Each structure stands twice: as C-alpha cells, then as structure tokens.
Coordinates of C-alpha atoms and ligand atoms in Angstrom, one line a residue:
Y148 CA -27.5 141.9 88.9
P149 CA -27.3 141.8 85.1
A150 CA -25.8 145.3 84.8
C151 CA -23.3 144.6 87.5
S152 CA -22.2 141.3 85.9
K153 CA -21.3 143.2 82.7
L154 CA -19.2 145.5 84.8
L155 CA -17.6 142.5 86.5
V156 CA -16.6 141.1 83.2
L157 CA -15.1 144.5 82.3
C158 CA -13.2 144.6 85.6
T159 CA -11.9 141.0 85.2
L160 CA -10.7 141.7 81.7
S161 CA -8.9 144.8 82.8
S162 CA -6.0 144.0 85.1
G163 CA -7.8 145.5 88.1
G164 CA -5.5 148.5 88.3
L165 CA -2.3 146.4 88.5
V166 CA 0.8 148.4 87.6
A167 CA 4.0 146.6 86.8
Y168 CA 7.0 148.0 88.6
S169 CA 10.7 147.8 87.9
E170 CA 12.8 146.5 90.8
S171 CA 15.0 149.6 91.2
Q172 CA 12.1 152.0 91.4
T173 CA 11.2 153.4 94.8
D174 CA 9.2 156.5 93.8
V175 CA 5.6 155.3 93.4
S176 CA 4.7 158.2 91.1
N177 CA 7.3 157.3 88.5
T178 CA 5.5 154.3 87.2
S179 CA 7.0 152.8 84.1
V180 CA 4.4 150.3 82.9
E181 CA 0.8 151.0 83.7
I182 CA -2.0 148.7 82.9
N183 CA -4.9 150.6 84.2
A184 CA -8.5 149.7 84.8
K185 CA -9.7 153.0 83.4
D186 CA -12.8 151.4 81.8
C187 CA -13.8 149.9 85.0
K188 CA -16.7 151.7 86.5
K189 CA -16.5 150.0 89.8
R190 CA -14.5 151.9 92.3
R191 CA -11.3 150.2 93.4
V192 CA -10.9 149.3 97.0
V193 CA -7.4 148.1 98.1
V194 CA -7.3 146.4 101.4
L195 CA -3.9 146.0 103.2
G196 CA -3.9 143.0 105.6
T197 CA -5.7 139.7 106.1
G198 CA -6.0 139.8 109.9
W199 CA -9.0 140.4 112.0
A200 CA -9.9 143.8 110.6
G201 CA -9.1 143.1 106.9
I202 CA -11.0 139.7 106.8
S203 CA -14.0 141.0 108.7
F204 CA -14.2 143.9 106.1
L205 CA -13.8 141.4 103.2
K206 CA -16.4 139.0 104.5
D207 CA -19.2 141.6 104.1
V208 CA -18.1 144.2 101.5
D209 CA -20.4 144.3 98.5
V210 CA -18.2 142.9 95.7
S211 CA -20.8 143.7 93.1
A212 CA -20.2 147.4 93.9
Y213 CA -16.5 147.5 94.3
D214 CA -13.4 146.1 92.6
V215 CA -11.7 144.7 95.7
Q216 CA -8.0 143.9 95.8
V217 CA -6.2 142.5 98.9
I218 CA -2.5 142.6 99.7
S219 CA -0.9 140.7 102.5
P220 CA 2.3 138.8 103.1
R221 CA 0.2 136.0 104.6
N222 CA -2.2 134.1 102.4
Y223 CA -4.3 133.1 105.4
F224 CA -6.2 134.5 108.4
A225 CA -4.9 133.4 111.8
F226 CA -7.1 133.1 114.9
T227 CA -4.6 134.8 117.2
P228 CA -6.3 134.1 120.6
L229 CA -5.4 130.4 120.1
L230 CA -1.7 131.1 119.2
P231 CA -0.6 130.4 122.8
S232 CA -2.3 126.9 122.5
V233 CA -0.2 126.3 119.3
T234 CA 3.1 126.8 121.3
C235 CA 2.4 123.6 123.3
G236 CA 0.5 121.6 120.7
T237 CA -2.8 121.9 122.4
V238 CA -4.1 122.9 119.0
E239 CA -2.3 122.5 115.7
A240 CA -1.2 125.5 113.7
R241 CA -3.2 124.5 110.7
S242 CA -6.4 124.3 112.8
I243 CA -6.4 128.0 113.5
V244 CA -5.7 129.3 110.1
E245 CA -8.1 129.8 107.2
P246 CA -6.7 130.3 103.7
V247 CA -7.6 133.7 102.2
R248 CA -8.5 131.9 99.0
N249 CA -11.2 130.0 100.8
I250 CA -12.7 133.2 102.0
I251 CA -12.5 134.6 98.5
K252 CA -14.2 131.5 97.1
K253 CA -17.1 132.2 99.4
R254 CA -17.4 135.7 97.8
N255 CA -17.7 134.1 94.4
G256 CA -14.0 134.6 93.7
E257 CA -14.6 138.3 93.0
I258 CA -11.8 139.5 95.3
K259 CA -8.3 139.6 94.0
F260 CA -5.5 138.6 96.4
F261 CA -1.8 139.3 96.0
E262 CA 0.7 137.7 98.4
A263 CA 2.9 140.7 98.9
E264 CA 3.8 143.4 101.4
C265 CA 2.9 147.0 101.0
I266 CA 6.1 149.0 101.4
K267 CA 4.9 152.5 100.6
I268 CA 1.6 154.4 100.6
D269 CA 1.5 157.3 98.2
A270 CA -1.7 159.0 99.2
A271 CA -1.1 162.0 97.0
N272 CA -1.3 159.8 93.9
K273 CA -3.6 157.3 95.3
K274 CA -1.2 154.4 94.8
I275 CA 0.6 151.9 96.9
L276 CA 3.9 150.2 96.3
C277 CA 4.1 146.5 97.0
R278 CA 6.9 143.9 97.1
S279 CA 6.1 140.2 96.6
T280 CA 7.2 137.9 99.4
F281 CA 9.0 135.5 97.0
D282 CA 12.8 135.9 96.8
N283 CA 13.4 134.4 93.4
N284 CA 10.6 135.6 91.2
L285 CA 10.9 133.6 87.9
V286 CA 8.0 135.5 86.4
G287 CA 6.9 139.1 86.9
N288 CA 8.3 141.9 88.9
E289 CA 9.3 141.8 92.5
E290 CA 7.8 145.2 93.1
F291 CA 4.5 146.4 91.7
S292 CA 2.1 149.2 92.5
L293 CA -1.7 149.4 92.7
E294 CA -4.0 152.3 92.3
Y295 CA -7.0 152.8 94.5
D296 CA -10.1 154.9 94.9
Y297 CA -10.3 153.8 98.5
L298 CA -7.6 152.4 100.7
V299 CA -8.3 150.3 103.8
I300 CA -5.2 150.0 106.0
A301 CA -5.5 147.0 108.3
V302 CA -1.8 145.9 108.6
G303 CA -1.9 145.4 112.4
A304 CA 1.2 146.1 114.4
Q305 CA 4.6 144.6 115.0
V306 CA 6.4 143.4 118.1
N307 CA 7.9 146.1 120.2
T308 CA 11.4 145.3 121.5
F309 CA 11.9 148.9 122.9
N310 CA 15.3 148.6 121.2
T311 CA 16.5 146.4 124.1
P312 CA 19.9 144.9 123.1
G313 CA 19.9 141.2 122.3
V314 CA 16.1 140.8 122.1
V315 CA 15.8 140.2 118.3
E316 CA 18.8 137.8 118.3
N317 CA 18.0 135.8 121.5
C318 CA 14.2 135.9 122.2
H319 CA 11.2 134.2 120.7
F320 CA 8.2 136.3 119.9
L321 CA 4.5 135.2 120.0
K322 CA 2.9 137.2 117.3
E323 CA 2.6 135.1 114.2
V324 CA 1.8 131.4 113.6
E325 CA 5.5 130.7 112.7
D326 CA 6.5 132.2 116.1
A327 CA 4.2 129.7 117.9
Q328 CA 5.6 126.8 115.8
K329 CA 9.2 127.8 116.6
I330 CA 8.4 128.0 120.3
R331 CA 6.9 124.6 120.2
R332 CA 10.0 123.1 118.7
S333 CA 12.3 125.0 121.0
V334 CA 10.5 123.9 124.2
I335 CA 11.1 120.3 123.2
D336 CA 14.7 121.1 122.3
C337 CA 15.2 122.4 125.8
F338 CA 14.0 119.1 127.2
E339 CA 16.0 116.9 124.8
K340 CA 19.2 119.0 125.5
A341 CA 18.6 118.7 129.3
V342 CA 18.6 114.9 129.2
L343 CA 21.7 114.5 127.1
P344 CA 24.5 112.7 128.9
G345 CA 27.2 114.6 130.7
L346 CA 25.2 117.7 131.8
S347 CA 25.5 118.8 135.4
E348 CA 22.3 119.4 137.3
E349 CA 23.0 123.2 137.1
E350 CA 23.2 123.0 133.3
Q351 CA 20.0 121.0 133.2
R352 CA 18.3 123.6 135.3
I353 CA 19.4 126.4 133.0
N354 CA 18.1 124.5 129.9
L355 CA 14.8 124.1 131.6
H356 CA 14.4 127.7 132.8
F357 CA 11.7 129.3 130.7
V358 CA 11.4 133.0 131.0
I359 CA 8.5 135.1 129.7
V360 CA 9.0 138.8 129.5
G361 CA 5.7 140.6 129.8
G362 CA 2.9 139.9 132.2
G363 CA 0.1 140.9 129.8
P364 CA -2.6 138.5 128.5
T365 CA -0.4 136.8 125.9
G366 CA 2.6 136.3 128.3
V367 CA 0.4 135.0 131.1
E368 CA -1.5 132.7 128.8
F369 CA 1.7 131.3 127.4
A370 CA 3.1 130.7 130.9
A371 CA -0.1 128.9 131.9
E372 CA -0.1 126.8 128.7
L373 CA 3.5 125.8 129.2
H374 CA 2.9 124.9 132.9
D375 CA 0.0 122.6 131.9
Y376 CA 2.1 121.1 129.1
V377 CA 5.0 120.4 131.5
Q378 CA 2.8 119.0 134.2
E379 CA 0.3 117.0 132.1
D380 CA 2.7 115.6 129.5
L381 CA 6.4 116.4 129.7
V382 CA 7.0 115.2 133.3
N383 CA 5.9 111.7 132.2
L384 CA 8.1 111.8 129.1
Y385 CA 11.2 113.3 130.9
P386 CA 10.9 111.9 134.4
T387 CA 14.6 112.4 135.3
V388 CA 14.4 116.2 134.9
K389 CA 10.9 116.8 136.0
D390 CA 11.9 118.6 139.2
L391 CA 14.3 121.0 137.5
V392 CA 11.8 122.9 135.3
K393 CA 11.1 126.5 136.2
I394 CA 8.9 129.1 134.6
T395 CA 9.5 132.8 135.4
V396 CA 7.3 135.7 134.3
I397 CA 9.0 139.1 134.3
Q398 CA 6.7 142.1 134.5
S399 CA 7.7 145.8 134.6
G400 CA 4.5 146.9 136.4
D401 CA 3.5 146.0 139.9
H402 CA 1.1 143.2 138.8
I403 CA 0.5 140.8 136.0
L404 CA -2.7 141.3 133.9
N405 CA -2.9 144.8 135.2
M406 CA -5.2 145.8 132.4
F407 CA -7.8 143.4 133.8
D408 CA -10.0 143.9 136.9
E409 CA -7.9 143.7 140.2
R410 CA -9.8 140.5 141.2
I411 CA -8.5 138.7 138.1
S412 CA -5.0 140.1 138.4
S413 CA -4.7 138.9 142.0
F414 CA -6.3 135.5 141.4
A415 CA -3.8 135.0 138.5
E416 CA -0.9 135.9 140.9
Q417 CA -2.1 133.5 143.6
K418 CA -2.7 130.7 141.1
F419 CA 0.8 131.1 139.6
S420 CA 2.3 131.1 143.1
R421 CA 0.5 127.8 143.9
D422 CA 1.6 126.4 140.5
G423 CA 5.2 127.3 141.2
I424 CA 5.4 129.9 138.4
E425 CA 7.6 132.7 139.6
V426 CA 6.3 136.2 139.0
Q427 CA 8.9 139.0 139.2
T428 CA 7.2 142.3 139.2
G429 CA 8.8 145.8 139.0
C430 CA 11.7 144.5 136.8
R431 CA 12.7 146.1 133.5
V432 CA 14.8 143.9 131.2
I433 CA 17.8 145.8 129.9
S434 CA 19.5 143.2 127.7
V435 CA 19.2 139.6 126.7
S436 CA 22.1 137.3 125.7
D437 CA 22.0 133.7 124.5
K438 CA 22.8 132.6 128.1
E439 CA 21.2 135.2 130.4
I440 CA 18.7 137.9 130.8
T441 CA 19.7 141.1 132.6
M442 CA 17.2 143.3 134.3
K443 CA 16.9 146.3 136.6
L444 CA 14.9 146.0 139.7
K445 CA 12.9 149.2 139.9
S446 CA 12.6 149.4 143.7
K447 CA 16.2 148.9 144.5
E448 CA 17.7 150.3 141.3
E449 CA 19.8 147.1 141.3
I450 CA 20.9 145.2 138.2
C451 CA 20.7 141.4 138.2
S452 CA 21.1 138.6 135.6
I453 CA 19.3 135.2 135.4
P454 CA 20.4 132.3 133.2
H455 CA 17.7 131.0 130.8
G456 CA 17.0 128.1 128.4
L457 CA 14.4 130.0 126.4
V458 CA 13.0 133.5 126.5
V459 CA 9.6 134.6 125.1
W460 CA 9.3 138.3 124.6
S461 CA 5.7 139.5 124.9
T462 CA 5.7 143.2 125.9
G463 CA 3.4 144.8 123.4
V464 CA 3.3 146.1 119.9
E465 CA 4.4 149.2 117.9
T466 CA 3.5 150.7 114.5
R467 CA 4.8 149.0 111.4
P468 CA 7.4 150.9 109.3
V469 CA 5.0 151.3 106.3
V470 CA 2.5 153.0 108.5
K471 CA 5.1 155.1 110.3
D472 CA 6.3 156.4 106.9
F473 CA 2.7 157.1 105.8
M474 CA 2.1 159.0 109.1
G475 CA 5.2 161.1 108.4
Q476 CA 3.8 162.0 104.9
I477 CA 0.5 163.2 106.3
G478 CA 1.8 165.1 109.3
Q479 CA 1.1 162.5 111.9
G480 CA 4.8 161.7 112.5
S481 CA 4.7 162.4 116.2
R482 CA 1.8 160.1 116.9
R483 CA 1.9 156.5 118.1
V484 CA -0.9 155.1 115.9
L485 CA -2.7 156.4 112.8
A486 CA -5.3 159.0 113.9
T487 CA -8.7 158.4 112.5
D488 CA -12.0 160.2 113.1
E489 CA -15.0 158.3 114.5
W490 CA -15.8 157.1 111.0
L491 CA -12.4 155.4 110.7
R492 CA -11.2 157.9 108.1
V493 CA -7.6 158.7 108.4
K494 CA -7.3 162.3 109.5
G495 CA -6.0 164.6 106.8
C496 CA -6.1 162.0 104.0
A497 CA -9.1 161.6 101.8
D498 CA -10.4 158.1 101.0
V499 CA -8.0 156.3 103.3
Y500 CA -9.4 154.3 106.2
A501 CA -7.5 152.6 109.0
L502 CA -8.7 149.7 111.2
G503 CA -7.5 147.4 113.9
D504 CA -4.2 147.6 115.7
C505 CA -2.6 150.1 113.3
A506 CA -5.2 152.7 114.4
T507 CA -6.4 151.5 117.7
I508 CA -5.8 153.6 120.7
N509 CA -3.9 151.9 123.5
Q510 CA -5.3 152.7 126.9
R511 CA -1.9 152.7 128.7
K512 CA -0.2 154.8 126.1
V513 CA -3.0 157.3 126.0
M514 CA -2.9 157.7 129.8
E515 CA 0.9 158.2 129.5
D516 CA 0.4 160.8 126.8
I517 CA -2.3 162.6 128.8
A518 CA 0.0 162.6 131.8
A519 CA 2.7 164.1 129.7
I520 CA 0.4 166.8 128.2
F521 CA -0.7 167.6 131.7
K522 CA 2.9 167.8 133.1
A523 CA 3.9 170.1 130.2
A524 CA 1.0 172.4 131.0
D525 CA 2.1 172.7 134.6
K526 CA 5.2 174.7 133.7
D527 CA 6.0 176.0 137.2
N528 CA 5.3 172.7 138.9
S529 CA 2.9 174.4 141.2
G530 CA 0.4 171.6 141.1
A531 CA -2.3 173.8 139.8
L532 CA -3.4 175.1 136.4
T533 CA -5.4 178.2 135.5
V534 CA -8.8 177.5 134.2
K535 CA -7.7 178.6 130.7
E536 CA -4.7 176.2 130.9
F537 CA -6.9 173.5 132.1
Q538 CA -9.4 173.9 129.3
D539 CA -6.5 174.0 126.8
V540 CA -5.2 170.7 128.2
V541 CA -8.7 169.1 127.7
D542 CA -8.9 170.5 124.2
D543 CA -5.4 169.2 123.4
I544 CA -6.3 165.8 124.7
L545 CA -9.4 165.8 122.5
E546 CA -7.5 167.1 119.5
R547 CA -4.9 164.3 119.8
Y548 CA -7.3 161.5 120.9
P549 CA -10.7 162.2 119.4
Q550 CA -11.6 158.6 120.2
V551 CA -11.6 159.5 124.0
E552 CA -14.2 162.2 123.4
H553 CA -16.9 159.6 123.9
Y554 CA -15.4 158.8 127.3
L555 CA -14.5 162.3 128.3
K556 CA -18.0 163.4 127.3
S557 CA -19.5 160.7 129.5
K558 CA -20.4 161.5 133.1
H559 CA -16.8 161.6 133.9
L560 CA -16.3 164.9 132.0
S561 CA -18.6 166.4 134.6
D562 CA -16.2 165.1 137.2
V563 CA -13.5 167.0 135.4
T564 CA -15.5 170.2 134.9
D565 CA -16.7 170.1 138.5
L566 CA -13.1 170.8 139.4
L567 CA -13.6 174.2 137.8
K568 CA -15.9 175.1 140.6
D569 CA -15.5 175.4 144.3
P570 CA -17.8 173.6 146.8
E571 CA -20.2 176.6 146.7
G572 CA -20.4 176.4 142.9
N573 CA -18.3 179.5 142.2
A574 CA -15.8 179.4 139.4
R575 CA -12.3 178.8 140.5
D576 CA -9.3 180.7 139.3
E577 CA -7.1 177.7 139.4
V578 CA -7.6 173.9 139.0
D579 CA -6.1 171.6 141.5
I580 CA -4.0 169.1 139.6
G581 CA -4.5 166.3 142.2
G582 CA -8.2 166.4 141.6
F583 CA -7.7 166.6 137.9
K584 CA -5.6 163.4 138.0
L585 CA -8.3 161.7 140.1
A586 CA -10.9 162.6 137.6
L587 CA -8.8 161.4 134.8
S588 CA -8.3 158.1 136.6
H589 CA -12.0 157.6 136.4
V590 CA -11.7 158.1 132.7
D591 CA -8.8 155.6 132.7
S592 CA -11.0 153.0 134.4
Q593 CA -13.7 153.7 131.8
M594 CA -11.2 153.2 129.1
K595 CA -10.6 149.7 130.2
N596 CA -13.5 149.0 127.9
L597 CA -11.2 150.2 125.1
P598 CA -8.6 147.4 125.1
A599 CA -5.0 148.1 124.0
T600 CA -5.1 145.7 121.1
A601 CA -8.0 143.5 120.5
Q602 CA -9.4 141.3 117.9
Q603 CA -12.9 142.4 118.9
V604 CA -12.1 146.1 118.1
A605 CA -10.5 145.1 114.8
A606 CA -13.4 142.8 113.7
Q607 CA -16.1 145.2 114.7
Q608 CA -14.3 148.0 112.8
G609 CA -14.1 145.8 109.7
A610 CA -17.7 144.9 109.8
Y611 CA -18.7 148.6 110.4
L612 CA -16.7 149.8 107.5
S613 CA -18.0 147.2 105.1
K614 CA -21.5 148.4 106.0
C615 CA -20.6 152.0 105.4
F616 CA -19.1 151.0 102.0
N617 CA -22.1 149.0 101.1
H618 CA -24.5 151.9 101.8
R619 CA -22.3 154.5 100.2
Q620 CA -23.9 154.3 96.7
Q621 CA -27.3 154.4 98.2
C622 CA -26.4 157.6 100.1
E623 CA -24.9 159.2 97.1
D624 CA -28.0 158.4 95.0
N625 CA -30.2 159.7 97.7
P626 CA -28.3 162.5 99.6
E627 CA -31.3 163.7 101.6
G628 CA -32.4 160.1 102.5
P629 CA -32.8 158.7 106.0
R630 CA -29.2 157.6 106.2
R631 CA -27.8 161.1 106.3
F632 CA -27.1 161.9 109.9
K633 CA -24.9 164.9 109.6
G634 CA -24.9 168.1 107.6
S635 CA -22.9 168.5 104.4
G636 CA -19.3 167.8 104.7
R637 CA -19.8 165.2 107.3
H638 CA -20.0 161.5 106.9
Q639 CA -23.3 160.0 106.1
F640 CA -23.1 157.2 108.7
H641 CA -23.3 156.7 112.4
P642 CA -19.8 156.9 113.9
F643 CA -18.1 153.7 114.9
R644 CA -18.9 152.7 118.5
Y645 CA -17.0 149.8 120.0
K646 CA -19.2 147.3 121.8
H647 CA -17.3 145.6 124.6
L648 CA -18.2 141.9 124.8
G649 CA -15.8 141.0 127.6
Q650 CA -12.3 139.5 127.6
F651 CA -10.8 136.2 128.7
A652 CA -7.5 135.3 130.5
P653 CA -6.9 131.6 130.4
L654 CA -4.8 130.7 133.5
G655 CA -4.2 127.0 133.0
G656 CA -5.4 124.0 134.9
E657 CA -8.7 124.3 133.0
Q658 CA -9.4 127.6 134.7
T659 CA -10.1 130.9 133.0
A660 CA -10.9 134.4 134.2
A661 CA -13.3 136.5 132.3
E662 CA -14.2 140.2 132.5
L663 CA -17.7 140.5 131.2
P664 CA -19.7 143.6 130.3
G665 CA -21.2 145.4 133.3
D666 CA -18.1 144.9 135.5
W667 CA -18.8 141.2 135.9
V668 CA -15.9 139.0 136.7
S669 CA -16.1 135.2 136.4
I670 CA -13.2 132.9 137.3
G671 CA -12.8 129.1 137.4
H672 CA -13.6 125.9 135.6
S673 CA -17.0 126.9 134.4
T674 CA -15.5 130.0 132.8
Q675 CA -13.1 127.7 131.0
W676 CA -16.1 126.0 129.4
L677 CA -17.4 129.4 128.4
W678 CA -14.0 130.1 126.9
Y679 CA -14.2 126.8 124.9
S680 CA -17.7 127.6 123.6
V681 CA -16.9 131.2 122.7
Y682 CA -13.7 130.4 120.8
A683 CA -15.3 127.4 119.1
S684 CA -18.2 129.6 117.9
K685 CA -15.9 132.5 116.9
Q686 CA -14.0 130.4 114.3
V687 CA -14.2 131.9 110.9
S688 CA -15.2 128.7 109.2
W689 CA -16.8 125.3 110.0
R690 CA -13.5 123.7 108.8
T691 CA -11.4 125.4 111.5
R692 CA -14.2 125.0 114.1
V693 CA -14.2 121.2 113.6
L694 CA -10.4 121.1 113.6
V695 CA -10.0 123.1 116.8
V696 CA -12.7 121.1 118.6
S697 CA -11.1 117.8 117.5
D698 CA -7.7 119.1 118.6
W699 CA -9.1 119.8 122.1
T700 CA -10.7 116.4 122.2
R701 CA -7.5 114.7 121.0
R702 CA -5.6 116.4 123.7
F703 CA -8.0 115.3 126.4
I704 CA -7.8 111.7 125.2
F705 CA -4.1 111.3 124.1
G706 CA -2.3 114.3 125.6
R707 CA -0.2 116.7 123.5
D708 CA 2.2 115.5 120.8
S709 CA 5.8 116.2 121.8
S710 CA 7.6 115.2 118.6
R711 CA 10.0 117.8 117.3
I712 CA 8.7 118.2 113.7
Ligands
FAD252 P1 -3.6 141.5 112.5 O1 -4.7 140.5 112.9 O2 -2.3 141.4 113.1 O3 -3.5 141.5 110.9 C1 -2.6 142.3 110.2 C2 -2.5 141.8 108.8 O4 -1.7 142.7 108.0 C3 -1.8 140.5 108.7 O5 -2.5 139.7 107.7 C4 -0.5 140.8 108.2 O6 0.1 139.7 107.4 C5 -0.8 142.0 107.3 N1 0.4 142.8 107.0 C6 1.4 143.1 107.8 N2 2.2 144.0 107.2 C7 1.7 144.3 106.0 C8 2.1 145.1 104.9 N3 3.2 145.8 105.0 N4 1.3 145.1 103.8 C9 0.2 144.3 103.7 N5 -0.3 143.6 104.8 C10 0.5 143.5 105.9 N6 -6.9 140.1 121.2 C11 -8.0 139.8 121.9 O7 -8.9 140.6 121.9 N7 -8.2 138.7 122.6 C12 -7.2 137.7 122.7 O8 -7.4 136.7 123.3 C13 -6.0 138.0 122.0 N8 -5.0 137.1 122.0 C14 -3.9 137.3 121.3 C15 -2.9 136.4 121.3 C16 -1.7 136.6 120.6 C17 -0.6 135.6 120.7 C18 -1.6 137.8 119.8 C19 -0.4 138.0 119.0 C20 -2.6 138.7 119.8 C21 -3.8 138.5 120.5 N9 -4.8 139.4 120.5 C22 -5.9 139.2 121.2 C23 -4.7 140.7 119.8 C24 -5.3 140.5 118.4 O9 -4.8 139.4 117.7 C25 -5.1 141.8 117.6 O10 -5.6 142.9 118.3 C26 -5.7 141.7 116.2 O11 -5.1 140.7 115.5 C27 -5.6 143.0 115.5 O12 -6.2 142.8 114.2 P2 -5.6 143.6 112.9 O13 -6.5 143.2 111.8 O14 -5.4 145.0 113.2 O15 -4.1 143.0 112.8

C-alpha cells in the first residue's frame, strides 16, 4: 500500500488528534491547546475499552484505512470466563490477560493506546475527555481530549449494588482481575485467622462462612470453585477446621441459574445440596456489615441476619457513569443501556457506535420493562386491552427495544397477533391480557438466546463492526455496488445478528453443564472436557493458551497454591 504508507507517516507525525487539556477544565468544547491531525486524511476512530468488544474490533479493523486510537484504564484484555478460576488459584491471573501492546504489535504497531479513562463524551463536538489513571503525573496533563470521526463505545458495565447499604465497604466483587486476586488472598486469610489460637469454635465457623450473593453463572461458578478448592486442597492444609467450612449462596429468585434451561438449574441445585453448599432462594439482601449480612425472606416477609467471614457480591451489572451521562445528553436518560439500531449505531447520534455490555439488552430487564409497559397500558386493571391499546403496546415495545423486533417478528409474533382474533377468526374488540402474557412468555424463552451479558455477544459485535468499517470505503466508492442492501439513508450492511453458540455453567467436581444451540443440554464430566477445549481454543493468543493449559496441568499434578502473596 504505497499511498497508504505515506498517509501513515503523515498520521504518525501529527499527534493523531491528541488535544492537551488543563486539569481544571471540564467543558470539552473549551479546549486550550489543540494539536490537531488536520492534515491526516485517514478518518480517526476512537475506541473506548479493551474488553471483549473493543479487542475483537481492534483485531480486525483495517489500520491502513483508519487512524485508530484506543482508551482504556486497563492496558490488557482479560479473559473474564476464567476469572472465577483465578479466585482459587486454579489458573494464575497473568495467564488470562493479554497486554494490549502485544495486540497492537500484531497490527504493525499502527494503533495508538492511552491508558486512561474516558470521563465525558461530547458528541456535539465529536470529542471525548479522558483522565489518565496515574495519580502523580510528572509529565503531561492529567486530563486530555481526543477528537474523532467515529467513536466506538465498548466500556462494558459496572457492578450493580442496587444501593444496598454496606455492600461497597464490606463485600468483594468479581468483575475485574484485581477483584479475583483480592478474593484469593481473602479466602486464605479466613483460613489463617480461623486457626489462630484462642478462637472459639463459633468464631472459627464464622471466619469460614463464605457467602455468595447472586445465584447467576458467576456466583454459582465461584461457589463451585471454592468448594473444590476447600475439598481438594485446603482440608489437607487446615485439617483442624475442615469440618467448620460453610458455603452459602443467596439468590433472590426461586432458583439458581434461572437464565439457563430448567434441567441445568435443577441439576445445579441437587449437586450443590449433595456437596453441602447451602442455597437460600427467595431472599433479598438488605444490608451488609463487616460481621453479618441481613436479608428479607420474600415468602414470610421476615428479616434475618447471618454472620459471615467473607461475602462475594455477584448480582449483575449496571451502566457506567460516563455512558449514563452520554445517554442523558442524547435523550436516552430513561433507558437502562445505550439504544442502538441493528447496525450498532447509537440512536440519535451520528458516527457513534456502541458494543458489548454497555449496549446489550438484558433479557430479564427487558421482560420487566415489557411487563411495566403492559401494566401501564391496563389503566383500569380490567385484565384486557382494546385492540388499539394492544397494538400501541407492541409498538412501544419495538420503539424501546428494536433489538427484540427480530424475536417479536418470529413465529411468536403470530402467537401475539392471534390474540386479536377469536377462535372463529373474527377480530376481537379487546385483547385478553392473560393470553398476551402467555404469548410474551414464548418470546421470553426465545430471548434466552440473547444472554444478559455475554462475551460472545460483545466479541461478535466487535468483529461485525470491524467488517462494516473495513468495507465502508468500498461502499462509498461504489454506492450502487452489491454491498448496498438498503435504500438511501439506510446503512449499507447487513444488520448485526447474534449467533448463539451455547453457554457453559461449570458446577465443580469436574462437572459442567452446557446449553447448546438447538435446545441441547449436556451435563457431566464429558462436558467439563468440552469446557476445557472451548476455553483453551478461545484464548486470544498462543501465549495465554499455553499458560492456561499449563496452569490446569499444574493444578492436576500439584494442587492449587495457597500462599498469600
Ligand atoms: P468488558 O469486557 O467489561 O470491557 C470493558 C472495557 O472498557 C474494559 O477494558 C474496561 O477497562 C474499559 N473501560 C471501562 N470504563 C472505561 C472508560 N470510562 N473509558 C474507557 N474504557 C473504559 N460471559 C459469557 O458469555 N460467558 C462467561 O462464562 C462469562 N463469565 C464471566 C465471568 C465473570 C467473572 C465476569 C465478570 C463476566 C463474565 N461474562 C461471561 C460476561 C462477559 O465478561 C461480558 O459480557 C463481556 O466482558 C462484555 O464485554 P465488553 O467488551 O462489553 O466489556
């Protein structure tokens, strides 16, 4: 690419659109020092985040066509599905991370990376404001801004505490690599404290009571990992307290793993019961102190407290503040996640794309919202809606959640529209709400293929968007060419379609459950081997693949390392 290489030199010589920022400034538009890349012909793409979505975009985007800059407070990519294994030392933290610089090196070093956090998106001026993650900057400004032609938001989501008092102060989270490392140290601390002289048996029991709040995949996997760690390694190292260890999972719903097939959920409950892991369902935690966790039992409306040695909070995620602020600016303030169209373009904001958890629809939340829309429409609580009201409700749902159109337009929409007719096929005046709910529940089960938060969705979106970017120039040069699928004003590419490849739920004792495409469920030891193969193959580099496999082998031979380092 001789012409492109000239452009590259130009871009490299210019500062790539970097704008120096004074510390006190908060208004992105009032930039003091601007070193702009005006000469640069390449369009500037700024990518926020180096998680599943961001990295999968960066791996494929054509760096000869775009000037790509990446901002993230983490200079590495973390393979999140193996984070629960890090909490117990089954794999080491460094084995599941890949430095962003290694990924950039593979792209001929043409991507610029800044270790910083985006704190404001100014879509009107096509700028973002960033703050470096270093406290004591000896050189340069703490805050700086970048201009973009296209912005790719892939900042993921943050832990949701539901503002429960005491959670931030007294609970561990399991979201980042640092969280997993902290848990690993704290588990060992609990055991070391329990064997100190002078403790009563009751005090030892409390120190060794591990509570997990949240019976979703992460909470369940951590409970299973911890159980294996205790039974396979720690009971031999701390024989005097081996019978005092207790693991409790607190779940607000009626079952753990309720987003999985019922067969998996009930297998997990039975296995946990056999393993002595207590599962308390129908409990909502209302506060956590350093000594106990207080919860409300839904069925009896009773409040009870249990003492703990360590609590891991794993109840889901919410939107990050920078995204919330941006949503407020573009009129999406009342939404839970960024609304995009099927081409991943943020609605109402030109040249901004959103991928991964910050824009992914959450099945449970969608169903809650749909139920709320429905309840609001049934003003007189009659249990029926007029046909007009009913159609408005469906329109409203599609307006808010265009992503579900694909599902609503599937055969299940005919289930819904069938409700508009009586058995003889005549149009009804009113629609029975019970039937409507039933039809929606079919849609709900269909939407199981649209997981709440998932690396697969994020990675597929990143790969899809890089393809769109790579073909953009081709489409612009050849507007009537074969890649144009829609009329003018519409995007030139096929909409994004998520391909569900199945999901795993490791349950400990070398057993895993898997929900595979086509409603297939597989549970047991052989599925654990499938899990090993899939996660070994999914590693982003050969380096991490070798490290992860050697960690698994080391654990089989020598057990897990229990040093507190
Ligand atoms: P992330 O991967 O979270 O990446 C977000 C990126 O944005 C990070 O690099 C972050 O540093 C960066 N960032 C954050 N704030 C800013 C900012 N202000 N400015 C710039 N950058 C920012 N999913 C599955 O499908 N299967 C599993 O088995 C599974 N297991 C999981 C286990 C655990 C413990 C966890 C925590 C999650 C798991 N997930 C799993 C969910 C999966 O990890 C997420 O769905 C996926 O990471 C989402 O990708 P993302 O790119 O949207 O966000």
